[in-house]
Short mmCIF file of C-alpha atoms in Angstrom, two decimals:
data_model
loop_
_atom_site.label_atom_id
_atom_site.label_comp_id
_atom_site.label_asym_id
_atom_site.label_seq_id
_atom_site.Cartn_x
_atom_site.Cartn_y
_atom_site.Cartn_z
CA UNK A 1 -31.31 -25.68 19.36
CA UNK A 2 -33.10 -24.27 16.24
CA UNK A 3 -31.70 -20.93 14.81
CA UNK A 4 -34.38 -19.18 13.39
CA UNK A 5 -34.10 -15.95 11.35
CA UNK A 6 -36.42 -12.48 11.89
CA UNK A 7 -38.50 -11.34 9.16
CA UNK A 8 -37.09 -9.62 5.91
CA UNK A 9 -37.01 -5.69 7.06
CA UNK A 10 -38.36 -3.49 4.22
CA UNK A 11 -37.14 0.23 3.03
CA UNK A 12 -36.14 2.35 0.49
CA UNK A 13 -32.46 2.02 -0.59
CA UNK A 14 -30.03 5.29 0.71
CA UNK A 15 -28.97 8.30 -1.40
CA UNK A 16 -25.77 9.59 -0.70
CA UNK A 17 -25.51 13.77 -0.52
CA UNK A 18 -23.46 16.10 0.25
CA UNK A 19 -24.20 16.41 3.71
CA UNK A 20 -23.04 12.61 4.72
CA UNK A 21 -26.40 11.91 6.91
CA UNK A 22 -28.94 9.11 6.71
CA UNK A 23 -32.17 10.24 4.44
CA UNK A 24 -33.18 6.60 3.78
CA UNK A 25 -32.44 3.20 4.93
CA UNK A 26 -29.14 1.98 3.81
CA UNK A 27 -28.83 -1.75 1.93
CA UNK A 28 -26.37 -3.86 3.49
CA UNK A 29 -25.20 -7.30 1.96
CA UNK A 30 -23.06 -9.76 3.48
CA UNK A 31 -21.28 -11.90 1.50
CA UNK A 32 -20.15 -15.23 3.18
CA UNK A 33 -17.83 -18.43 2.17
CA UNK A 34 -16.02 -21.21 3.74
CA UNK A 35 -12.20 -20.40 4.39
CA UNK A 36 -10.44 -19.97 0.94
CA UNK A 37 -13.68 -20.22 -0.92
CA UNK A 38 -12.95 -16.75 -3.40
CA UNK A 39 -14.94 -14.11 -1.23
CA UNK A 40 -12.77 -11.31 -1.98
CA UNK A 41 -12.25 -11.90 -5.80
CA UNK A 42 -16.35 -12.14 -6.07
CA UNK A 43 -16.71 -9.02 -3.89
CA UNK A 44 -13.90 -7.41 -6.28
CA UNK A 45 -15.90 -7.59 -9.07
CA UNK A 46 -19.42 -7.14 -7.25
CA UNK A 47 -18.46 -4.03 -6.15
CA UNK A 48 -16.80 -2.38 -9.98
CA UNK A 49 -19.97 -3.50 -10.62
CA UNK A 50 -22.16 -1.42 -7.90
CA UNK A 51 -19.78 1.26 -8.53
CA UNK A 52 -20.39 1.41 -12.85
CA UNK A 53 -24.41 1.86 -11.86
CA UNK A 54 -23.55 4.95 -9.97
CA UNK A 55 -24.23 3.27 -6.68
CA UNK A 56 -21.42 4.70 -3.51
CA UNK A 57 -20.53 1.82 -1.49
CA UNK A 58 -18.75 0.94 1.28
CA UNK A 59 -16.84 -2.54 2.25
CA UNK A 60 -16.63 -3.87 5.69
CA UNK A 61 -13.97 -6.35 6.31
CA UNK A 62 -15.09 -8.16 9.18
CA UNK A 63 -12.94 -10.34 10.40
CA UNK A 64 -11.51 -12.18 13.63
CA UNK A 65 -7.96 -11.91 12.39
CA UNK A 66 -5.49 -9.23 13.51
CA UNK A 67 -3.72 -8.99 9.73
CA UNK A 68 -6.32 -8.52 7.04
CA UNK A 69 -4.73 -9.19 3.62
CA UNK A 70 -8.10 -9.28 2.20
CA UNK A 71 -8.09 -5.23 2.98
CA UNK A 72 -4.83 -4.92 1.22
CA UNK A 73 -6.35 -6.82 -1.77
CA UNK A 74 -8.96 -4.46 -2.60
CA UNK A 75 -7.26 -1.22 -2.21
CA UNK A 76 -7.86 -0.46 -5.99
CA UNK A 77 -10.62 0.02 -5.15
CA UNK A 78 -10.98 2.83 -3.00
CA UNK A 79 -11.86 6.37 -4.45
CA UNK A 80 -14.77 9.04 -4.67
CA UNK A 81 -17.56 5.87 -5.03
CA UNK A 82 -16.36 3.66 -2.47
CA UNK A 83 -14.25 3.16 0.78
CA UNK A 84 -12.85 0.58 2.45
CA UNK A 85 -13.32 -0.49 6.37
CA UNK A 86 -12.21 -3.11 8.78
CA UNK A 87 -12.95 -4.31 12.64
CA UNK A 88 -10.02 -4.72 14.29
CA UNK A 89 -9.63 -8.90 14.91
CA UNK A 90 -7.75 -10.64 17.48
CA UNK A 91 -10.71 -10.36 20.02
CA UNK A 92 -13.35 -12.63 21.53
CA UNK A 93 -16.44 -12.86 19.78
CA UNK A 94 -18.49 -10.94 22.07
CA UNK A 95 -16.13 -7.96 21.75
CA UNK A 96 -16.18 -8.51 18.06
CA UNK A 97 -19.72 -7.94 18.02
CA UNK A 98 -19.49 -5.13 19.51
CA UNK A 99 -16.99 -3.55 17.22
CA UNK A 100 -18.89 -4.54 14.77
CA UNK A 101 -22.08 -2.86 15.68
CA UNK A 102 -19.96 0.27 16.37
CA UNK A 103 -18.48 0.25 12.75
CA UNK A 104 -22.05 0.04 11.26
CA UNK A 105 -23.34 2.78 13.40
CA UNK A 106 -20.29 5.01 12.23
CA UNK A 107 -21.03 3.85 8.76
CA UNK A 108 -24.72 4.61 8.35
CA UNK A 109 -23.77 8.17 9.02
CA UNK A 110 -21.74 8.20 5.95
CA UNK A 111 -24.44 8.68 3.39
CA UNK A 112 -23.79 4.98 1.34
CA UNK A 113 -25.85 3.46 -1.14
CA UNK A 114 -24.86 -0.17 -0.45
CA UNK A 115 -22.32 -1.37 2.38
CA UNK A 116 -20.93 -4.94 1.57
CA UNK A 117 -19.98 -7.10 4.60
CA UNK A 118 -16.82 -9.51 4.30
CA UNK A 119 -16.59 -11.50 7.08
CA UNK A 120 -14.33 -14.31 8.07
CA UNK A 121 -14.32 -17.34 6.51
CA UNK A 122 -15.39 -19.22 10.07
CA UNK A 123 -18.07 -16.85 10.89
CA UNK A 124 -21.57 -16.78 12.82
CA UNK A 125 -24.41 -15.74 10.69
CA UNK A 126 -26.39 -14.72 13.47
CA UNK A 127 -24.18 -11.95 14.27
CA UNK A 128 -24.87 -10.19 11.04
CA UNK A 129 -29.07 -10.67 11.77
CA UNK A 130 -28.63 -9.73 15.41
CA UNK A 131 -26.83 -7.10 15.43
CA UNK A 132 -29.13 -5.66 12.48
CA UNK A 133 -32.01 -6.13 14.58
CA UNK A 134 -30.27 -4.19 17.52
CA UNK A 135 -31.70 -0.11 17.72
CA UNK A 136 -30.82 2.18 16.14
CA UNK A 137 -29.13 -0.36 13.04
CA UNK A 138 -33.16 -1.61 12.39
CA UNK A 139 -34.38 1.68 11.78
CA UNK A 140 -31.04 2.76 9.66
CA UNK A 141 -30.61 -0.61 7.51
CA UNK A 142 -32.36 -2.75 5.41
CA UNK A 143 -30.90 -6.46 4.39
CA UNK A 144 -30.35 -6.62 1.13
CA UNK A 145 -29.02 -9.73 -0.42
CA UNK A 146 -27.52 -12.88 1.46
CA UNK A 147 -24.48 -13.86 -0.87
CA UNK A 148 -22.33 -17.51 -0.43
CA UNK A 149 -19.14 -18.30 -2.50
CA UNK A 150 -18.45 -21.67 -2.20
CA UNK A 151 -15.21 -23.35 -4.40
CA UNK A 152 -17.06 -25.46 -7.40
CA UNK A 153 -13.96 -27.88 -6.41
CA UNK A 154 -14.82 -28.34 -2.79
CA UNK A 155 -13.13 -31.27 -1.04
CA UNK A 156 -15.45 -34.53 -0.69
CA UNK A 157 -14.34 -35.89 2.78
CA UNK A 158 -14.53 -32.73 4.35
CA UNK A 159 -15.01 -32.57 8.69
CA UNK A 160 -18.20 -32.56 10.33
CA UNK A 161 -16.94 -28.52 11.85
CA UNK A 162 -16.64 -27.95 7.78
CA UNK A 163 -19.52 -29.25 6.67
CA UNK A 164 -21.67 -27.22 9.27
CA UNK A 165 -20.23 -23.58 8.45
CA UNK A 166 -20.67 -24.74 4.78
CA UNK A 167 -24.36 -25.36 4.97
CA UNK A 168 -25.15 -22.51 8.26
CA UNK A 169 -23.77 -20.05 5.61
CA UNK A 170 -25.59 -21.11 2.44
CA UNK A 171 -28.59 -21.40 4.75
CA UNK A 172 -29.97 -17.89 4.31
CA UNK A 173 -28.59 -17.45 0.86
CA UNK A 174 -30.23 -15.64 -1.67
CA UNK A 175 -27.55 -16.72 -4.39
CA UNK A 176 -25.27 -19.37 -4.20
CA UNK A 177 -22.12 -18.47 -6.38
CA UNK A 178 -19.57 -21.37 -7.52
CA UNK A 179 -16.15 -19.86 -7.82
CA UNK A 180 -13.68 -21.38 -10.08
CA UNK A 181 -16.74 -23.39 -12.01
CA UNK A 182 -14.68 -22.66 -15.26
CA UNK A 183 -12.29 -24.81 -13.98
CA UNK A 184 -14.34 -27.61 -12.58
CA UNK A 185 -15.53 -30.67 -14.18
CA UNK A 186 -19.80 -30.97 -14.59
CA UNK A 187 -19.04 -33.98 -11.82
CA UNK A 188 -17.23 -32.45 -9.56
CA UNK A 189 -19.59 -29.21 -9.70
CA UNK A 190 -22.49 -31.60 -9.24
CA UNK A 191 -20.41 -33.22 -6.00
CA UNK A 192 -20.53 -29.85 -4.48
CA UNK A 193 -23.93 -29.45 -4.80
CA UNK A 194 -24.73 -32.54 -3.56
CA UNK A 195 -22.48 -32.08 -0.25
CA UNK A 196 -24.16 -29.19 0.49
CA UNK A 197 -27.39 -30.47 0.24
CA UNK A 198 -26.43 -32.94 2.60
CA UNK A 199 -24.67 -30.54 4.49
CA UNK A 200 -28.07 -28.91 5.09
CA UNK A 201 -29.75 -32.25 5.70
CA UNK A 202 -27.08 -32.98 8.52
CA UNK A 203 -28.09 -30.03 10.23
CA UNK A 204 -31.68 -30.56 10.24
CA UNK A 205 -32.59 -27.48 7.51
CA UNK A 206 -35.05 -28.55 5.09
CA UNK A 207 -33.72 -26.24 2.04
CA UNK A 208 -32.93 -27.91 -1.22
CA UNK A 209 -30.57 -25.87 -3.06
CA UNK A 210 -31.21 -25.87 -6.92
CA UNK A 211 -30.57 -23.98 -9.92
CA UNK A 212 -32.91 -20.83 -9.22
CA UNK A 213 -30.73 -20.12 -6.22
CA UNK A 214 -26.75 -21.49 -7.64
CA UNK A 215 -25.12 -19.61 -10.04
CA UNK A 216 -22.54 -22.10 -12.09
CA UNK A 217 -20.47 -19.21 -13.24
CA UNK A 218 -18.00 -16.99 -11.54
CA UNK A 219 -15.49 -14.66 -12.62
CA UNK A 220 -15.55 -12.61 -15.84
CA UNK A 221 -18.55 -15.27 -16.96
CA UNK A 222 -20.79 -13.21 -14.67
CA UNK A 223 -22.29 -10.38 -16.90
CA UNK A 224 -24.20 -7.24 -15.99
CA UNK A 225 -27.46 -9.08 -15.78
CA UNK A 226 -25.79 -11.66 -13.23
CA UNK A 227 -24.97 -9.12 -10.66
CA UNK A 228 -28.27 -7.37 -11.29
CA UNK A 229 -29.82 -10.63 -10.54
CA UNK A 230 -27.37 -10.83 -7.71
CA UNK A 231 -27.73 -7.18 -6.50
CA UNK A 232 -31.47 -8.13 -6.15
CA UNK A 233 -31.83 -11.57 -4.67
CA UNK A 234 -32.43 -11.50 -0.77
CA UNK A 235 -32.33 -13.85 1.59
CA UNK A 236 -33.94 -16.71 2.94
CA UNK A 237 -35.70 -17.76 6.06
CA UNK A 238 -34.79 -20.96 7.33
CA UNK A 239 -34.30 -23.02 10.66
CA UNK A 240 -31.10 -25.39 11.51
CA UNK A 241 -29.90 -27.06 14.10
CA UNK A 242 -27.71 -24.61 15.74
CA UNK A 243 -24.01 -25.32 16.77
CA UNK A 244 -21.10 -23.68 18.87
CA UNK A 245 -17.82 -23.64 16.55
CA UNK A 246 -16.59 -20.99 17.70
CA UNK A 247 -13.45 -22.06 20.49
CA UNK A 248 -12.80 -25.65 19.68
CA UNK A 249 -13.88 -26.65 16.25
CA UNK A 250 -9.81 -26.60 15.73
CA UNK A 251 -10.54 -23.61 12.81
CA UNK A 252 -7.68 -21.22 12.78
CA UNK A 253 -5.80 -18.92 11.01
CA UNK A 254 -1.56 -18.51 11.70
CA UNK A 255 0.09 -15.71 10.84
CA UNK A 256 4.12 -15.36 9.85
CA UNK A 257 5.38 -11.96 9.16
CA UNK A 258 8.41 -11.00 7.74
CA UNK A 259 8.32 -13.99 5.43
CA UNK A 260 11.60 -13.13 2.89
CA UNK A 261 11.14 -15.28 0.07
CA UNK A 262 11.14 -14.63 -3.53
CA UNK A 263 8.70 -16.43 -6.06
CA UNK A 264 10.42 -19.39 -6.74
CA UNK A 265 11.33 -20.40 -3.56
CA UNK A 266 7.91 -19.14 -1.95
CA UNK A 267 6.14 -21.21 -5.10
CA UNK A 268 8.20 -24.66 -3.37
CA UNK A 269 7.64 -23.87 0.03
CA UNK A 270 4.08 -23.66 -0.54
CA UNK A 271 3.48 -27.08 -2.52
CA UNK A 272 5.28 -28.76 0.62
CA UNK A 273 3.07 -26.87 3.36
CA UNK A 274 0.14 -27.97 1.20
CA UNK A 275 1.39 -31.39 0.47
CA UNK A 276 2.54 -31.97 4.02
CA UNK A 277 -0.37 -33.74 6.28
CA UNK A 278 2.01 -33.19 9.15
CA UNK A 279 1.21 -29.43 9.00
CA UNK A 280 -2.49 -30.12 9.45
CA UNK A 281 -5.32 -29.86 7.11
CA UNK A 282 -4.16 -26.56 5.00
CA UNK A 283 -7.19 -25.15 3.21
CA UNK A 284 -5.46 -21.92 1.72
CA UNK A 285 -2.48 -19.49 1.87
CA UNK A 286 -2.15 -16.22 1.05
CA UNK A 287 -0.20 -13.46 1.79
CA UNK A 288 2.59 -11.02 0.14
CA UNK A 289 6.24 -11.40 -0.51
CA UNK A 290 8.69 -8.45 -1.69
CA UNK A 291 11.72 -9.96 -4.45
CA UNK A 292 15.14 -8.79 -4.42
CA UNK A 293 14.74 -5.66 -6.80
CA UNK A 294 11.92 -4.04 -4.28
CA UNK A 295 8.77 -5.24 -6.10
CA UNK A 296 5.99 -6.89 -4.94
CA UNK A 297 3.90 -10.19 -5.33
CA UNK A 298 0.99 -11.92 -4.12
CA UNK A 299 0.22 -15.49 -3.26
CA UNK A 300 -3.25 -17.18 -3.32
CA UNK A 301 -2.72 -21.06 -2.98
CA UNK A 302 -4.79 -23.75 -2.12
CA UNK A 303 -5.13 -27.88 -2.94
CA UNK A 304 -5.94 -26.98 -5.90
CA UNK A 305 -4.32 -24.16 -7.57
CA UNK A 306 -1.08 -21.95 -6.40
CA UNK A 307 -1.16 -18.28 -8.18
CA UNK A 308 1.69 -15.70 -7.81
CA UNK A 309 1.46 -12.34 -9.27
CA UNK A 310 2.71 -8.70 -8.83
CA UNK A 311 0.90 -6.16 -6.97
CA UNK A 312 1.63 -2.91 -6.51
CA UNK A 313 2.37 -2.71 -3.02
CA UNK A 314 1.94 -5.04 -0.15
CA UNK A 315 3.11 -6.59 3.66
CA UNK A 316 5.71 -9.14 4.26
CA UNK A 317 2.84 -11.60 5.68
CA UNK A 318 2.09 -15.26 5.20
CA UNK A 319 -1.50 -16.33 6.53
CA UNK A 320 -1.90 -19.96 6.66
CA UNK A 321 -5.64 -21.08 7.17
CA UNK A 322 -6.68 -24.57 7.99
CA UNK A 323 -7.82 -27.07 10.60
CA UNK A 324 -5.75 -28.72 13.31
CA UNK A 325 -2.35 -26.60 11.97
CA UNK A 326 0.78 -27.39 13.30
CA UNK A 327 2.52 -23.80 13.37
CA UNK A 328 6.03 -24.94 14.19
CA UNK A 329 5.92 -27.15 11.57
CA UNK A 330 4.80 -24.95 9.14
CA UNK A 331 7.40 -22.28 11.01
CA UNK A 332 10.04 -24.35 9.43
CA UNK A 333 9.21 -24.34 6.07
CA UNK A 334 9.45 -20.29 6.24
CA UNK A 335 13.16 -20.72 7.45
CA UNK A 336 15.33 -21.59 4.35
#
């Protein structure tokens, strides 16, 4: 069927006071991207940046999983001009929407300028328009910008499941935002483009994304005027070919706890899980891992890059997200 999108709803932006009511309608973004795409290190910096214009925000991590490292991730975060939420996962999508209607009803009586919506990376963007539409949330929100973070480096032969939550999130984008461009070649940035032009084709949407809507920069080459222009860029209306992903599209995430490694030996295990085919197709692992003297580090890994650094505090968790994953297989690498 064809998915088509209501009408742009129009209203002045919120003003927190003391009090912690609604006075005006309250701008809510949601920020999408494909699993391991850089969502949370663009929403990171997104938000420092809401918060240096004065703005008090809240983020919703909205996500199907029942461990949200993302959450942990942005922590620094949290203070007088912004606070941190999450939907409890590990439920069926029509319970999720639920929750997730409840948490923005709870929300709008908060007093926020700006709420910021992380979902998961395999994610339904008509939930975030219907639910919107739902009373009381249309008299209490207005949609502010549409935001997609796709990986500059995305893989060429990707599935046909991959390809269509690539282009149903960039769909409705207002920006398009290439993570990692600094490290990507001109042809391998212009590859991604192209795939998800065709991505769009394949799915019968007639958008052409160009540069007006794709931002070539992420990171600290995005200035002030970037997230202005960011801050302020919408969302489009546009019909696809709609498509049910949601039970067997083979999209999962697997979660090991109590993973004891330090950084070395987490650093090999990794480059094996990745490198293995046997394990499935691994698009990214992250998670936390505590070394011998009590402190802490994170992992953020994918085909392309593996990164390891301290944090301050953290979970003994490995999440391993991918297609068609073979958790006993990957169970094994954990167990040295």
């Amino acid at each position: 069927m064809i998915c088509e999108k209501p009408k742009k709803i129009e209203g002045k932006r919120c003003i927190r006071n003391k009090e912690r009511r609604i006075v005006n309608m309250v701008t809510i973004d949601l920020i999408t991207g494909f699993l391991g795409s850089g969502k949370t290190t663009f929403i990171k910096k997104y938000a420092e940046y809401l918060i240096s214009q004065g703005l008090n925000i809240g983020i919703l991590e909205n996500d199907y999983g029942a461990v949200n490292v993302d959450m942990m991730l942005l922590q620094e975060l949290e203070g007088e001009k912004c606070e941190l939420e999450m939907i409890a996962g590990g439920c069926d999508k029509e319970t999720h929407r639920r929750r997730f209607r409840t948490k923005l009803i709870a929300m709008g009586m908060c007093g926020y300028d700006r709420i910021l919506v992380e979902p998961s990376g395999i994610y339904d963007v008509d939930e975030f328009f219907d639910v919107l539409s739902d009373e009381p949330l249309d008299k209490w929100y207005q949609i502010g910008s549409v935001i997609t973070v796709v990986n500059a480096k995305s893989e060429k032969n990707l599935s046909e499941e991959a390809r269509y939550l690539l282009a149903s999130e960039a769909a409705h984008a207002g920006k398009i935002i290439l993570s990692r461009s600094e490290e990507a070649t001109k042809e391998e940035i212009n590859t991604t483009i192209a795939t998800l032009n065709q991505s769009l084709k394949e799915i019968q949407c007639n958008r052409i994304l160009g540069d007006e809507t794709i931002m070539r920069r992420d990171g600290s080459e995005l200035s002030e005027d970037d997230f202005s222009e960011i801050a302020e860029a919408g969302y489009i209306q546009e019909s696809y070919e709609k498509r049910d992903i949601s039970q067997e599209s083979g999209f999962e995430s697997l979660y090991f706890m109590d993973v004891k490694l330090d950084a070395e030996t987490l650093k090999t295990q990794v480059k094996k899980i990745l490198e293995d085919t046997s394990c499935g197709k691994v698009f990214r692992i992250k998670g936390f891992s505590q070394n011998q003297d009590g402190s802490w580090i994170e992992l953020n890994a994918t085909q392309d890059e593996l990164c390891i650094s301290p944090i301050p505090q953290g979970q003994e968790i490995q999440i391993v997200i991918g297609e068609h994953l073979n958790e006993e297989k990957i169970r094994s690498y954990w167990e040295v």
